[in-house]
GROMACS .gro file of C-alpha atoms in nm:
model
  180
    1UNK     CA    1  -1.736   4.126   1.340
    2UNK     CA    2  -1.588   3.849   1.573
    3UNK     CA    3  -1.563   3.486   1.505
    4UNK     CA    4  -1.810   3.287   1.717
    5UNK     CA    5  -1.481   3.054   1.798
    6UNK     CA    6  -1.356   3.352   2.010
    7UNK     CA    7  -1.626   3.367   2.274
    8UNK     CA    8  -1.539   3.083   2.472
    9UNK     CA    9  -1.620   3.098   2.813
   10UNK     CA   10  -1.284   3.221   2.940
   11UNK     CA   11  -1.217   3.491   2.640
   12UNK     CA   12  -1.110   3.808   2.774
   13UNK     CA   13  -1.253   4.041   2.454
   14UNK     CA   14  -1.313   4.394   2.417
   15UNK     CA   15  -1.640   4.404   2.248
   16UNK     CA   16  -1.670   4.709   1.981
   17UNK     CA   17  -1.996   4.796   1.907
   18UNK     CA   18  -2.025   5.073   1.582
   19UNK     CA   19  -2.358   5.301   1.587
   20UNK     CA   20  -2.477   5.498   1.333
   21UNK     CA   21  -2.741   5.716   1.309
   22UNK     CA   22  -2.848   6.045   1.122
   23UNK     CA   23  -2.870   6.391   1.251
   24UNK     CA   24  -2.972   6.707   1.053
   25UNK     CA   25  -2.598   6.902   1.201
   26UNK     CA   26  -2.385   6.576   1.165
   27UNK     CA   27  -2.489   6.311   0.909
   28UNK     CA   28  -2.385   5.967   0.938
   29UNK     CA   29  -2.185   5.988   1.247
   30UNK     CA   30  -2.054   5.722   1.346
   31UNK     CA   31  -2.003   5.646   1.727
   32UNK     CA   32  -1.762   5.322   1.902
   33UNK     CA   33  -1.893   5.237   2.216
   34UNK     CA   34  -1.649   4.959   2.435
   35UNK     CA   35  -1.760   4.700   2.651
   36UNK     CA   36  -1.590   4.457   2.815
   37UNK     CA   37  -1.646   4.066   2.858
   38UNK     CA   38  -1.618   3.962   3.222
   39UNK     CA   39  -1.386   3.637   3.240
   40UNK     CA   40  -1.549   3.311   3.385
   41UNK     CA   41  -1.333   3.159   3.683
   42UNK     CA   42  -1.195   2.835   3.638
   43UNK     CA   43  -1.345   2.632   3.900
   44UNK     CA   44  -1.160   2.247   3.986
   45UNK     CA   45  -1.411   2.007   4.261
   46UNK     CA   46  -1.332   1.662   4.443
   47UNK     CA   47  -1.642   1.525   4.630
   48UNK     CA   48  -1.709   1.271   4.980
   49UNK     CA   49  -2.014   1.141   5.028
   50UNK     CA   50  -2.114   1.378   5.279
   51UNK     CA   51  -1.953   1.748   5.099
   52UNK     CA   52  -1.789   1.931   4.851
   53UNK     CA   53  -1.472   2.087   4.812
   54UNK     CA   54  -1.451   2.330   4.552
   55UNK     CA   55  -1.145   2.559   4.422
   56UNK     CA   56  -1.221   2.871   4.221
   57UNK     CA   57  -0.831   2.874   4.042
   58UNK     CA   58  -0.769   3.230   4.056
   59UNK     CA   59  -0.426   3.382   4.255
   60UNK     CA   60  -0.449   3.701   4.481
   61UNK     CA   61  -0.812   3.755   4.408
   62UNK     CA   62  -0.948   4.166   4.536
   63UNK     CA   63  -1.310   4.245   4.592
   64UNK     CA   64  -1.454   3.944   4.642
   65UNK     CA   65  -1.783   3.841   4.644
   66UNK     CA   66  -1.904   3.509   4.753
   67UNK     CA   67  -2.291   3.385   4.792
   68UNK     CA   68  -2.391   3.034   4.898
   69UNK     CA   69  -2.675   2.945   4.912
   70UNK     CA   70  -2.878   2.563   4.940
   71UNK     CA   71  -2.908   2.566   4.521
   72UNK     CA   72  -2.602   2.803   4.396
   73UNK     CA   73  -2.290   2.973   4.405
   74UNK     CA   74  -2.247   3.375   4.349
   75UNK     CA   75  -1.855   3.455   4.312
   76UNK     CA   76  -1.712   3.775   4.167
   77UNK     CA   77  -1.366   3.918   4.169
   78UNK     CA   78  -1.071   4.001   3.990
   79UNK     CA   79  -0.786   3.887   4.016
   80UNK     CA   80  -0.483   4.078   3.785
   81UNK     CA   81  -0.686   4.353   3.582
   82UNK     CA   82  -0.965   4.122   3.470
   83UNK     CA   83  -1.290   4.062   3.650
   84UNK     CA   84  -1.445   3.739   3.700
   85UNK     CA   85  -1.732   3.557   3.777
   86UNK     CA   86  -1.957   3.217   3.851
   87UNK     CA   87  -2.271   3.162   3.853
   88UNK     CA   88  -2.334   2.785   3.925
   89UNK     CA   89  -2.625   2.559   4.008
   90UNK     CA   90  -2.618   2.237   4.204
   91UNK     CA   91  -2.690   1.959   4.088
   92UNK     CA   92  -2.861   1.875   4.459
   93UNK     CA   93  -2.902   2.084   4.780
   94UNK     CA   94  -2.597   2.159   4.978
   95UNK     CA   95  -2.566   2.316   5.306
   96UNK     CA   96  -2.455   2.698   5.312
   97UNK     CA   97  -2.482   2.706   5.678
   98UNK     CA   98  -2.260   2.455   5.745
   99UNK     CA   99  -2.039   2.484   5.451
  100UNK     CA  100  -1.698   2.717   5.458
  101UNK     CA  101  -1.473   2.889   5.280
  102UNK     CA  102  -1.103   3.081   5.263
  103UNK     CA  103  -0.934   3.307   5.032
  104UNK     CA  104  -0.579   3.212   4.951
  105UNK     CA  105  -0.317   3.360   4.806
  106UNK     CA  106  -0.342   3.134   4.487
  107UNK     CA  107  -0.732   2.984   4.507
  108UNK     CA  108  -1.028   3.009   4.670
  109UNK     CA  109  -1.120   2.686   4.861
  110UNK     CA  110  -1.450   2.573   4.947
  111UNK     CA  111  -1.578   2.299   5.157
  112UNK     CA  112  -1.939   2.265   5.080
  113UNK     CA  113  -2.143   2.062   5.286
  114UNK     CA  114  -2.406   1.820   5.102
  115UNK     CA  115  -2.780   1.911   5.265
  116UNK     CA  116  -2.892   1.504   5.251
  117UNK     CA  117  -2.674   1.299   5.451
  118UNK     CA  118  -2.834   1.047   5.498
  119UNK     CA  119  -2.801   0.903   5.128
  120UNK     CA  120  -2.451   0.917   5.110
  121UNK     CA  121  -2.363   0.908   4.772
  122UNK     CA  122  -2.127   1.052   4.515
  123UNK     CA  123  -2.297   1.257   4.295
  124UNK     CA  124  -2.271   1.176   3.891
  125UNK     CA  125  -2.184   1.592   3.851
  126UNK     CA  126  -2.150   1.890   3.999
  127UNK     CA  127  -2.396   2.103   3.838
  128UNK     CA  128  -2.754   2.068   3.703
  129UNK     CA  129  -2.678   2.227   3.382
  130UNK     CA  130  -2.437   1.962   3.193
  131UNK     CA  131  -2.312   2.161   2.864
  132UNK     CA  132  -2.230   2.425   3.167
  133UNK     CA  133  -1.976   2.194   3.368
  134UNK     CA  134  -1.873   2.038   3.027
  135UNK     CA  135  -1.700   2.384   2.923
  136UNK     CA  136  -1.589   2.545   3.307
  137UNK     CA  137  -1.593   2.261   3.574
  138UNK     CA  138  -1.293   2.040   3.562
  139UNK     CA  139  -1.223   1.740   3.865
  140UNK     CA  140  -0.967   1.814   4.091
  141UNK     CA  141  -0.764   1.501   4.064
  142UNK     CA  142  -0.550   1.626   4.378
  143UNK     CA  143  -0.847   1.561   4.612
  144UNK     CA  144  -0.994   1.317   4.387
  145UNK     CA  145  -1.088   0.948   4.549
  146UNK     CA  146  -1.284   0.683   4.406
  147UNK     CA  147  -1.658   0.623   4.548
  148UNK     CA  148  -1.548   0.250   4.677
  149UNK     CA  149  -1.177   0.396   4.818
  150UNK     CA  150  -1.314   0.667   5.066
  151UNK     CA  151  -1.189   0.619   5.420
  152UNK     CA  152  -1.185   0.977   5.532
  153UNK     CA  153  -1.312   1.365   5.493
  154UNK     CA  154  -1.127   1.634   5.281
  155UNK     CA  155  -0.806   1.729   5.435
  156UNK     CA  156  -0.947   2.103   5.557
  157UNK     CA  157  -0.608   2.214   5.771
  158UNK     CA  158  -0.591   2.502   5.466
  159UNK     CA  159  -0.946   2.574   5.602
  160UNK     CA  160  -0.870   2.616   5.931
  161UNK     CA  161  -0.514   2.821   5.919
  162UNK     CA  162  -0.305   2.548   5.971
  163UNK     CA  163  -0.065   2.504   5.646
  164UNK     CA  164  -0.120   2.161   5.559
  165UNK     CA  165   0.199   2.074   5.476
  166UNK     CA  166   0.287   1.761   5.641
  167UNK     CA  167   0.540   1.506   5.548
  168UNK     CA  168   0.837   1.328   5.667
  169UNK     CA  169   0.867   0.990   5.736
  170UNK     CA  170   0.701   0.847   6.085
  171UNK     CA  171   0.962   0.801   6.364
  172UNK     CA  172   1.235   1.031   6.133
  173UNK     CA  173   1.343   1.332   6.308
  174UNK     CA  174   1.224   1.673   6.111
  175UNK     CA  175   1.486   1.816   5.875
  176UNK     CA  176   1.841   1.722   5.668
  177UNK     CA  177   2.081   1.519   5.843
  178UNK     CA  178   2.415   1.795   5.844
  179UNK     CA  179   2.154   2.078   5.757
  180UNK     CA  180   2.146   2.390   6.023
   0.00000   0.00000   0.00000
């Protein structure tokens, strides 16, 4: 038997399952059949009023699958030894066509395009299903801004190839002073 309080989404069990059944040559045999529990990604999201940008938290993820389409999101992958998956609905429509994504060497990012534009506002959730988010969506408080303090998109360079690593100070030249 296994305590309930282990099968949280993100438990990583081997499930034993013990069969027993009766045959005239071998009584009472008793058979242990394995099956294992594929692990729910952790998923972090930030929002604009006109997209999305999601970030399935998984490094140096291997046989992806990704679907997007207007209502969900289809991932599956693994990432170590252990397989994962989501299986999300939207709270609202999005749109897959215009929407993108990139495989990283520590995430997946997604910029997800929102399918009504025209209303332009911040959504109260992610998901439809609320007990769902509760337990495997968590707000990416890197890309977080406050509905009132939006001036601009996502920052998407990572999207795109670039590195988006910027800094320095304006006017500064790059680099140390006395560094080669």
């Amino acid at each position: 038997r296994i305590p309930l309080e282990l099968l949280t989404p993100r438990s990583s069990l081997f499930i034993l399952f013990t069969l027993r059944f009766s045959n005239p040559t071998t009584p009472n045999t008793t058979r242990i059949i394995m099956a294992s529990v594929v692990n729910t990604a952790p998923i972090k999201w930030a929002q604009r009023s006109d997209s999305l940008y999601l970030t399935i938290a998984l490094p140096d993820v291997k046989d992806e699958t990704i679907n997007l389409s207007d209502t969900e999101l289809n991932f599956t992958g693994k990432s170590g030894d252990k397989d994962y998956k989501v299986n999300i609905a939207f709270l609202k429509s999005v749109d897959a066509e215009g929407s993108t994504y990139k495989v990283l060497p520590r995430s997946i990012q997604m910029h997800i395009m929102k399918k009504d534009k025209e209303e332009e506002e911040f959504w109260p959730r992610l998901l439809q299903d609320k007990a769902l988010e509760k337990n495997q969506v968590k707000i990416d408080w890197d890309r977080y801004v406050d509905e009132d303090e939006e001036e601009e998109g996502f920052d998407t360079s990572n999207l795109e190839g670039g590195m988006g690593m910027g800094g320095g100070m304006p006017g500064m030249p790059p680099g140390m002073p006395g560094m080669p």
